[in-house]
mmCIF file of C-alpha atoms in Angstrom:
data_model
loop_
_atom_site.group_PDB
_atom_site.id
_atom_site.type_symbol
_atom_site.label_atom_id
_atom_site.label_comp_id
_atom_site.label_asym_id
_atom_site.label_seq_id
_atom_site.Cartn_x
_atom_site.Cartn_y
_atom_site.Cartn_z
ATOM 1 C CA MET A 28 114.293 103.665 106.385
ATOM 2 C CA LEU A 29 114.200 100.198 104.837
ATOM 3 C CA THR A 30 112.846 99.597 101.346
ATOM 4 C CA LEU A 31 110.994 96.336 100.706
ATOM 5 C CA SER A 32 109.760 95.790 97.152
ATOM 6 C CA THR A 33 108.021 92.727 95.813
ATOM 7 C CA SER A 34 105.674 91.798 92.977
ATOM 8 C CA MET A 35 102.132 91.301 94.228
ATOM 9 C CA MET A 36 99.174 90.501 92.009
ATOM 10 C CA GLY A 37 100.966 91.690 88.900
ATOM 11 C CA LYS A 38 102.375 94.941 90.258
ATOM 12 C CA VAL A 39 105.346 95.985 92.370
ATOM 13 C CA GLU A 40 104.433 96.920 95.931
ATOM 14 C CA THR A 41 106.978 98.869 98.018
ATOM 15 C CA ILE A 42 106.779 99.520 101.745
ATOM 16 C CA TYR A 43 109.121 101.268 104.153
ATOM 17 C CA PRO A 44 109.679 99.865 107.658
ATOM 18 C CA THR A 45 112.077 101.760 109.921
ATOM 19 C CA LEU A 46 115.154 100.463 111.738
ATOM 20 C CA LEU A 47 116.843 102.239 114.653
ATOM 21 C CA TRP A 48 119.861 101.166 116.671
ATOM 22 C CA ASP A 49 122.308 102.204 119.350
ATOM 23 C CA GLU A 50 124.875 100.321 121.426
ATOM 24 C CA ASN A 51 122.245 98.232 123.229
ATOM 25 C CA ASN A 52 119.173 98.189 121.013
ATOM 26 C CA LEU A 53 118.133 97.246 117.493
ATOM 27 C CA VAL A 54 114.532 98.348 117.051
ATOM 28 C CA LEU A 55 112.340 97.533 114.043
ATOM 29 C CA VAL A 56 109.139 99.477 113.428
ATOM 30 C CA ASP A 57 106.676 97.257 111.506
ATOM 31 C CA THR A 58 107.589 94.026 109.759
ATOM 32 C CA GLY A 59 106.244 93.950 106.207
ATOM 33 C CA TYR A 60 103.901 91.480 104.554
ATOM 34 C CA PRO A 61 103.858 87.763 105.371
ATOM 35 C CA ARG A 62 106.846 85.864 103.963
ATOM 36 C CA GLN A 63 108.988 88.986 103.581
ATOM 37 C CA LEU A 64 111.624 87.908 106.089
ATOM 38 C CA PRO A 65 114.156 87.266 103.260
ATOM 39 C CA LEU A 66 113.638 90.849 102.028
ATOM 40 C CA LEU A 67 114.151 92.163 105.550
ATOM 41 C CA GLU A 68 117.311 90.082 105.938
ATOM 42 C CA GLU A 69 118.690 91.527 102.715
ATOM 43 C CA ALA A 70 117.891 95.093 103.815
ATOM 44 C CA PHE A 71 119.564 94.477 107.162
ATOM 45 C CA ARG A 72 122.698 93.041 105.511
ATOM 46 C CA LYS A 73 123.103 96.223 103.481
ATOM 47 C CA LEU A 74 123.398 98.074 106.796
ATOM 48 C CA GLY A 75 125.779 95.541 108.320
ATOM 49 C CA LYS A 76 123.033 94.247 110.618
ATOM 50 C CA SER A 77 121.151 90.981 111.098
ATOM 51 C CA THR A 78 117.481 90.361 111.861
ATOM 52 C CA LYS A 79 118.706 87.978 114.562
ATOM 53 C CA GLU A 80 120.054 91.020 116.448
ATOM 54 C CA ILE A 81 116.632 92.686 116.827
ATOM 55 C CA THR A 82 115.860 93.475 120.452
ATOM 56 C CA SER A 83 112.442 95.136 120.068
ATOM 57 C CA ILE A 84 109.703 95.396 117.458
ATOM 58 C CA ILE A 85 107.168 98.212 117.590
ATOM 59 C CA ILE A 86 103.970 97.631 115.637
ATOM 60 C CA THR A 87 102.154 100.810 114.628
ATOM 61 C CA HIS A 88 98.892 98.959 113.962
ATOM 62 C CA GLN A 89 97.261 95.666 113.103
ATOM 63 C CA ASP A 90 97.176 95.619 109.279
ATOM 64 C CA LEU A 91 98.632 92.634 107.432
ATOM 65 C CA ASP A 92 101.434 94.584 105.774
ATOM 66 C CA HIS A 93 102.662 95.693 109.210
ATOM 67 C CA ILE A 94 102.385 92.455 111.213
ATOM 68 C CA GLY A 95 102.976 90.039 108.326
ATOM 69 C CA SER A 96 106.531 88.865 109.027
ATOM 70 C CA LEU A 97 106.353 89.316 112.801
ATOM 71 C CA PRO A 98 105.963 85.614 113.680
ATOM 72 C CA ASP A 99 108.819 84.602 111.372
ATOM 73 C CA ILE A 100 111.185 87.185 112.885
ATOM 74 C CA ILE A 101 110.317 86.083 116.414
ATOM 75 C CA LYS A 102 110.741 82.397 115.590
ATOM 76 C CA GLN A 103 114.120 83.047 113.999
ATOM 77 C CA SER A 104 115.309 84.840 117.137
ATOM 78 C CA ASN A 105 114.272 81.974 119.442
ATOM 79 C CA PHE A 106 111.476 84.212 120.780
ATOM 80 C CA ASP A 107 113.936 86.625 122.372
ATOM 81 C CA ILE A 108 112.342 89.855 121.090
ATOM 82 C CA GLU A 109 110.107 92.312 122.931
ATOM 83 C CA VAL A 110 107.020 93.227 120.888
ATOM 84 C CA LEU A 111 105.252 96.513 121.631
ATOM 85 C CA SER A 112 102.001 98.067 120.418
ATOM 86 C CA SER A 113 99.160 100.251 121.628
ATOM 87 C CA PRO A 114 96.682 98.560 124.013
ATOM 88 C CA PHE A 115 93.860 98.655 121.459
ATOM 89 C CA GLU A 116 95.880 96.888 118.776
ATOM 90 C CA GLN A 117 97.257 94.190 121.073
ATOM 91 C CA PRO A 118 94.416 91.609 120.853
ATOM 92 C CA TYR A 119 94.295 91.916 117.068
ATOM 93 C CA ILE A 120 98.033 91.379 116.697
ATOM 94 C CA GLN A 121 97.829 88.404 119.040
ATOM 95 C CA GLY A 122 94.938 86.839 117.129
ATOM 96 C CA ASP A 123 92.531 87.166 120.045
ATOM 97 C CA LYS A 124 90.288 89.272 117.794
ATOM 98 C CA THR A 125 89.776 89.244 114.023
ATOM 99 C CA LEU A 126 91.646 91.982 112.161
ATOM 100 C CA LEU A 127 89.179 94.815 111.659
ATOM 101 C CA LYS A 128 89.676 95.036 107.903
ATOM 102 C CA LEU A 129 89.448 91.284 107.313
ATOM 103 C CA THR A 130 85.676 90.983 107.488
ATOM 104 C CA PRO A 131 84.028 88.106 105.585
ATOM 105 C CA GLU A 132 82.800 90.645 103.028
ATOM 106 C CA ALA A 133 86.305 92.077 102.597
ATOM 107 C CA ILE A 134 87.723 88.593 102.037
ATOM 108 C CA LYS A 135 85.051 87.879 99.413
ATOM 109 C CA GLN A 136 85.884 91.135 97.642
ATOM 110 C CA ALA A 137 89.589 90.319 97.736
ATOM 111 C CA GLU A 138 88.939 86.892 96.253
ATOM 112 C CA ALA A 139 86.800 88.372 93.493
ATOM 113 C CA SER A 140 89.521 90.871 92.617
ATOM 114 C CA LEU A 141 92.232 88.252 92.079
ATOM 115 C CA PRO A 142 93.484 88.085 88.470
ATOM 116 C CA PRO A 143 91.944 85.120 86.640
ATOM 117 C CA GLN A 144 95.368 84.024 85.383
ATOM 118 C CA LEU A 145 96.702 83.717 88.943
ATOM 119 C CA PRO A 146 97.944 80.147 89.564
ATOM 120 C CA GLU A 147 95.620 78.169 91.819
ATOM 121 C CA GLN A 148 98.437 77.529 94.298
ATOM 122 C CA TRP A 149 98.982 81.277 94.740
ATOM 123 C CA ARG A 150 95.235 81.901 94.980
ATOM 124 C CA SER A 151 94.854 79.293 97.702
ATOM 125 C CA ALA A 152 97.860 80.614 99.642
ATOM 126 C CA PHE A 153 96.542 84.188 99.472
ATOM 127 C CA LEU A 154 93.095 83.248 100.734
ATOM 128 C CA PHE A 155 94.570 81.089 103.487
ATOM 129 C CA MET A 156 96.622 84.088 104.656
ATOM 130 C CA LEU A 157 93.498 86.270 104.799
ATOM 131 C CA LYS A 158 91.537 83.673 106.744
ATOM 132 C CA HIS A 159 94.467 82.761 109.005
ATOM 133 C CA PRO A 160 96.489 85.968 109.432
ATOM 134 C CA PRO A 161 99.833 85.970 111.261
ATOM 135 C CA ARG A 162 99.767 86.449 115.009
ATOM 136 C CA ALA A 163 102.283 87.013 117.788
ATOM 137 C CA ASN A 164 102.248 87.950 121.440
ATOM 138 C CA VAL A 165 102.605 91.595 122.408
ATOM 139 C CA HIS A 166 104.780 91.759 125.494
ATOM 140 C CA ARG A 167 104.171 95.371 126.458
ATOM 141 C CA THR A 168 101.610 97.994 125.536
ATOM 142 C CA LEU A 169 102.550 101.613 124.958
ATOM 143 C CA GLN A 170 100.847 104.582 126.532
ATOM 144 C CA ASP A 171 100.042 107.838 124.755
ATOM 145 C CA GLY A 172 102.999 110.191 125.047
ATOM 146 C CA GLU A 173 105.271 107.524 126.510
ATOM 147 C CA GLN A 174 108.989 108.209 126.150
ATOM 148 C CA LEU A 175 111.015 105.217 125.014
ATOM 149 C CA PRO A 176 114.757 105.358 125.755
ATOM 150 C CA TYR A 177 115.791 103.736 122.478
ATOM 151 C CA CYS A 178 118.252 105.181 120.011
ATOM 152 C CA GLY A 179 118.179 108.852 120.982
ATOM 153 C CA GLY A 180 114.622 108.806 122.328
ATOM 154 C CA LEU A 181 111.228 107.925 120.874
ATOM 155 C CA THR A 182 107.869 109.418 121.804
ATOM 156 C CA VAL A 183 104.679 107.444 121.258
ATOM 157 C CA ILE A 184 102.040 109.586 119.540
ATOM 158 C CA PRO A 185 98.421 108.389 119.343
ATOM 159 C CA THR A 186 97.218 108.805 115.755
ATOM 160 C CA PRO A 187 93.953 106.861 115.515
ATOM 161 C CA GLY A 188 91.810 106.788 112.410
ATOM 162 C CA HIS A 189 93.539 104.445 110.000
ATOM 163 C CA THR A 190 92.820 101.915 112.730
ATOM 164 C CA PRO A 191 91.513 102.824 116.207
ATOM 165 C CA GLY A 192 94.817 102.141 117.962
ATOM 166 C CA HIS A 193 97.263 103.399 115.333
ATOM 167 C CA ILE A 194 100.388 105.060 116.748
ATOM 168 C CA SER A 195 103.193 107.124 115.247
ATOM 169 C CA LEU A 196 106.666 107.624 116.702
ATOM 170 C CA TYR A 197 108.796 110.750 116.981
ATOM 171 C CA HIS A 198 112.560 110.200 116.984
ATOM 172 C CA HIS A 199 113.982 113.124 118.914
ATOM 173 C CA SER A 200 117.640 113.144 117.935
ATOM 174 C CA SER A 201 116.917 113.181 114.188
ATOM 175 C CA LYS A 202 113.596 115.085 114.361
ATOM 176 C CA THR A 203 111.996 112.296 112.346
ATOM 177 C CA LEU A 204 108.341 111.299 112.429
ATOM 178 C CA ILE A 205 107.747 107.600 111.805
ATOM 179 C CA ALA A 206 104.208 108.056 110.570
ATOM 180 C CA GLY A 207 103.052 104.525 109.757
ATOM 181 C CA ASP A 208 99.864 104.942 107.720
ATOM 182 C CA THR A 209 98.911 108.314 109.216
ATOM 183 C CA MET A 210 99.941 109.941 105.925
ATOM 184 C CA VAL A 211 101.303 108.857 102.556
ATOM 185 C CA VAL A 212 104.007 110.124 100.210
ATOM 186 C CA THR A 213 103.280 110.213 96.485
ATOM 187 C CA LYS A 214 105.953 111.329 94.010
ATOM 188 C CA GLY A 215 107.888 112.990 96.825
ATOM 189 C CA GLN A 216 104.918 114.972 98.144
ATOM 190 C CA LEU A 217 103.205 114.484 101.502
ATOM 191 C CA PHE A 218 99.469 113.791 101.537
ATOM 192 C CA GLY A 219 96.874 113.015 104.163
ATOM 193 C CA PRO A 220 95.364 109.658 105.122
ATOM 194 C CA ASP A 221 94.524 107.203 102.366
ATOM 195 C CA ALA A 222 90.722 107.302 102.288
ATOM 196 C CA MET A 223 90.408 103.861 100.685
ATOM 197 C CA HIS A 224 92.189 102.066 103.533
ATOM 198 C CA THR A 225 91.301 104.249 106.530
ATOM 199 C CA LEU A 226 88.544 103.085 108.874
ATOM 200 C CA ASP A 227 87.641 106.537 110.248
ATOM 201 C CA LEU A 228 88.837 109.268 107.911
ATOM 202 C CA ARG A 229 87.689 112.220 110.006
ATOM 203 C CA THR A 230 89.476 110.886 113.100
ATOM 204 C CA ALA A 231 92.585 110.227 110.990
ATOM 205 C CA TYR A 232 92.697 113.866 109.889
ATOM 206 C CA HIS A 233 92.063 115.054 113.427
ATOM 207 C CA SER A 234 95.073 112.990 114.547
ATOM 208 C CA LEU A 235 97.337 115.184 112.424
ATOM 209 C CA HIS A 236 96.815 117.977 114.964
ATOM 210 C CA GLN A 237 98.690 115.785 117.487
ATOM 211 C CA LEU A 238 101.868 116.357 115.497
ATOM 212 C CA ALA A 239 102.002 120.160 115.789
ATOM 213 C CA GLN A 240 103.969 120.091 119.066
ATOM 214 C CA TYR A 241 106.925 118.281 117.465
ATOM 215 C CA GLU A 242 109.687 119.851 115.398
ATOM 216 C CA ILE A 243 109.729 117.566 112.372
ATOM 217 C CA ASP A 244 112.442 117.650 109.714
ATOM 218 C CA THR A 245 111.694 114.274 108.101
ATOM 219 C CA VAL A 246 108.605 112.102 107.750
ATOM 220 C CA ILE A 247 108.784 108.388 106.972
ATOM 221 C CA CYS A 248 105.497 107.058 105.607
ATOM 222 C CA TYR A 249 105.039 103.314 105.321
ATOM 223 C CA HIS A 250 103.601 103.855 101.872
ATOM 224 C CA GLY A 251 105.618 106.257 99.761
ATOM 225 C CA GLY A 252 108.719 106.559 101.913
ATOM 226 C CA LYS A 253 110.531 109.714 102.965
ATOM 227 C CA TYR A 254 109.395 113.333 102.901
ATOM 228 C CA ILE A 255 111.894 116.093 103.644
ATOM 229 C CA GLY A 256 110.871 119.719 103.570
ATOM 230 C CA GLU A 257 108.813 122.081 105.674
ATOM 231 C CA ALA A 258 107.092 119.131 107.286
ATOM 232 C CA ASN A 259 105.310 120.992 110.087
ATOM 233 C CA ARG A 260 103.835 123.502 107.660
ATOM 234 C CA ARG A 261 102.707 120.760 105.287
ATOM 235 C CA ILE A 262 101.153 118.679 108.084
ATOM 236 C CA ALA A 263 99.279 121.751 109.340
ATOM 237 C CA GLU A 264 97.921 122.259 105.811
ATOM 238 C CA LEU A 265 96.750 118.661 105.680
ATOM 239 C CA ALA A 266 95.092 118.912 109.088
ATOM 240 C CA ARG A 267 92.962 121.780 107.792
ATOM 241 C CA GLU A 268 91.687 119.531 104.998
ATOM 242 C CA MET A 269 89.630 117.482 107.464
ATOM 243 C CA PRO A 270 86.516 116.127 105.670
ATOM 244 C CA LEU A 271 83.077 117.217 106.871
#
């Protein structure tokens, strides 16, 4: 689990991409916000790795904080990285369709919420990013339940709701669920989908039932980080909290 922290709009925002490797593969799951390549490089160096060694990038879904640094990583590697996502998310990541959460109304609301003391240069850069989000080609789409031979084995789990094509990944050898935005961790405790940022909350809760078949020791949530405990029991509890 990588930890990327940066000051955004007057507060510190921390996200947690995941890095896996074996003798032949260096696989990054999600890429952070735009312009966070230096933070990724620093996190890689702490592990004795380099972002230039990445062989594959798996994108759990289309949101800006997950695809943000994807083009920069690819450009740095001379475009020698395989990018994977679910079929639904592919056209959004590639820029063929507008990101679902970046509607004109959402952009107006974001602009209105900017602190008045924000320098005009930062304001302009932020709005430009929203209107011209990063994009990159997806080389291969992942099927529900597909087994990937990377780093001890990864299973692709469909977990729609946060976005329609959201996926999670189960790492077999460590019994770790890479949950993306399926759930969140707050003060060390595991909670269900974030209602504020989830497009279809009922579907997101229903997706938690998909996880019952896996023996999970650890959950990595993109927001909040790591949860270790009786993960299966806790996820089953959350699944029963499905809203009406």
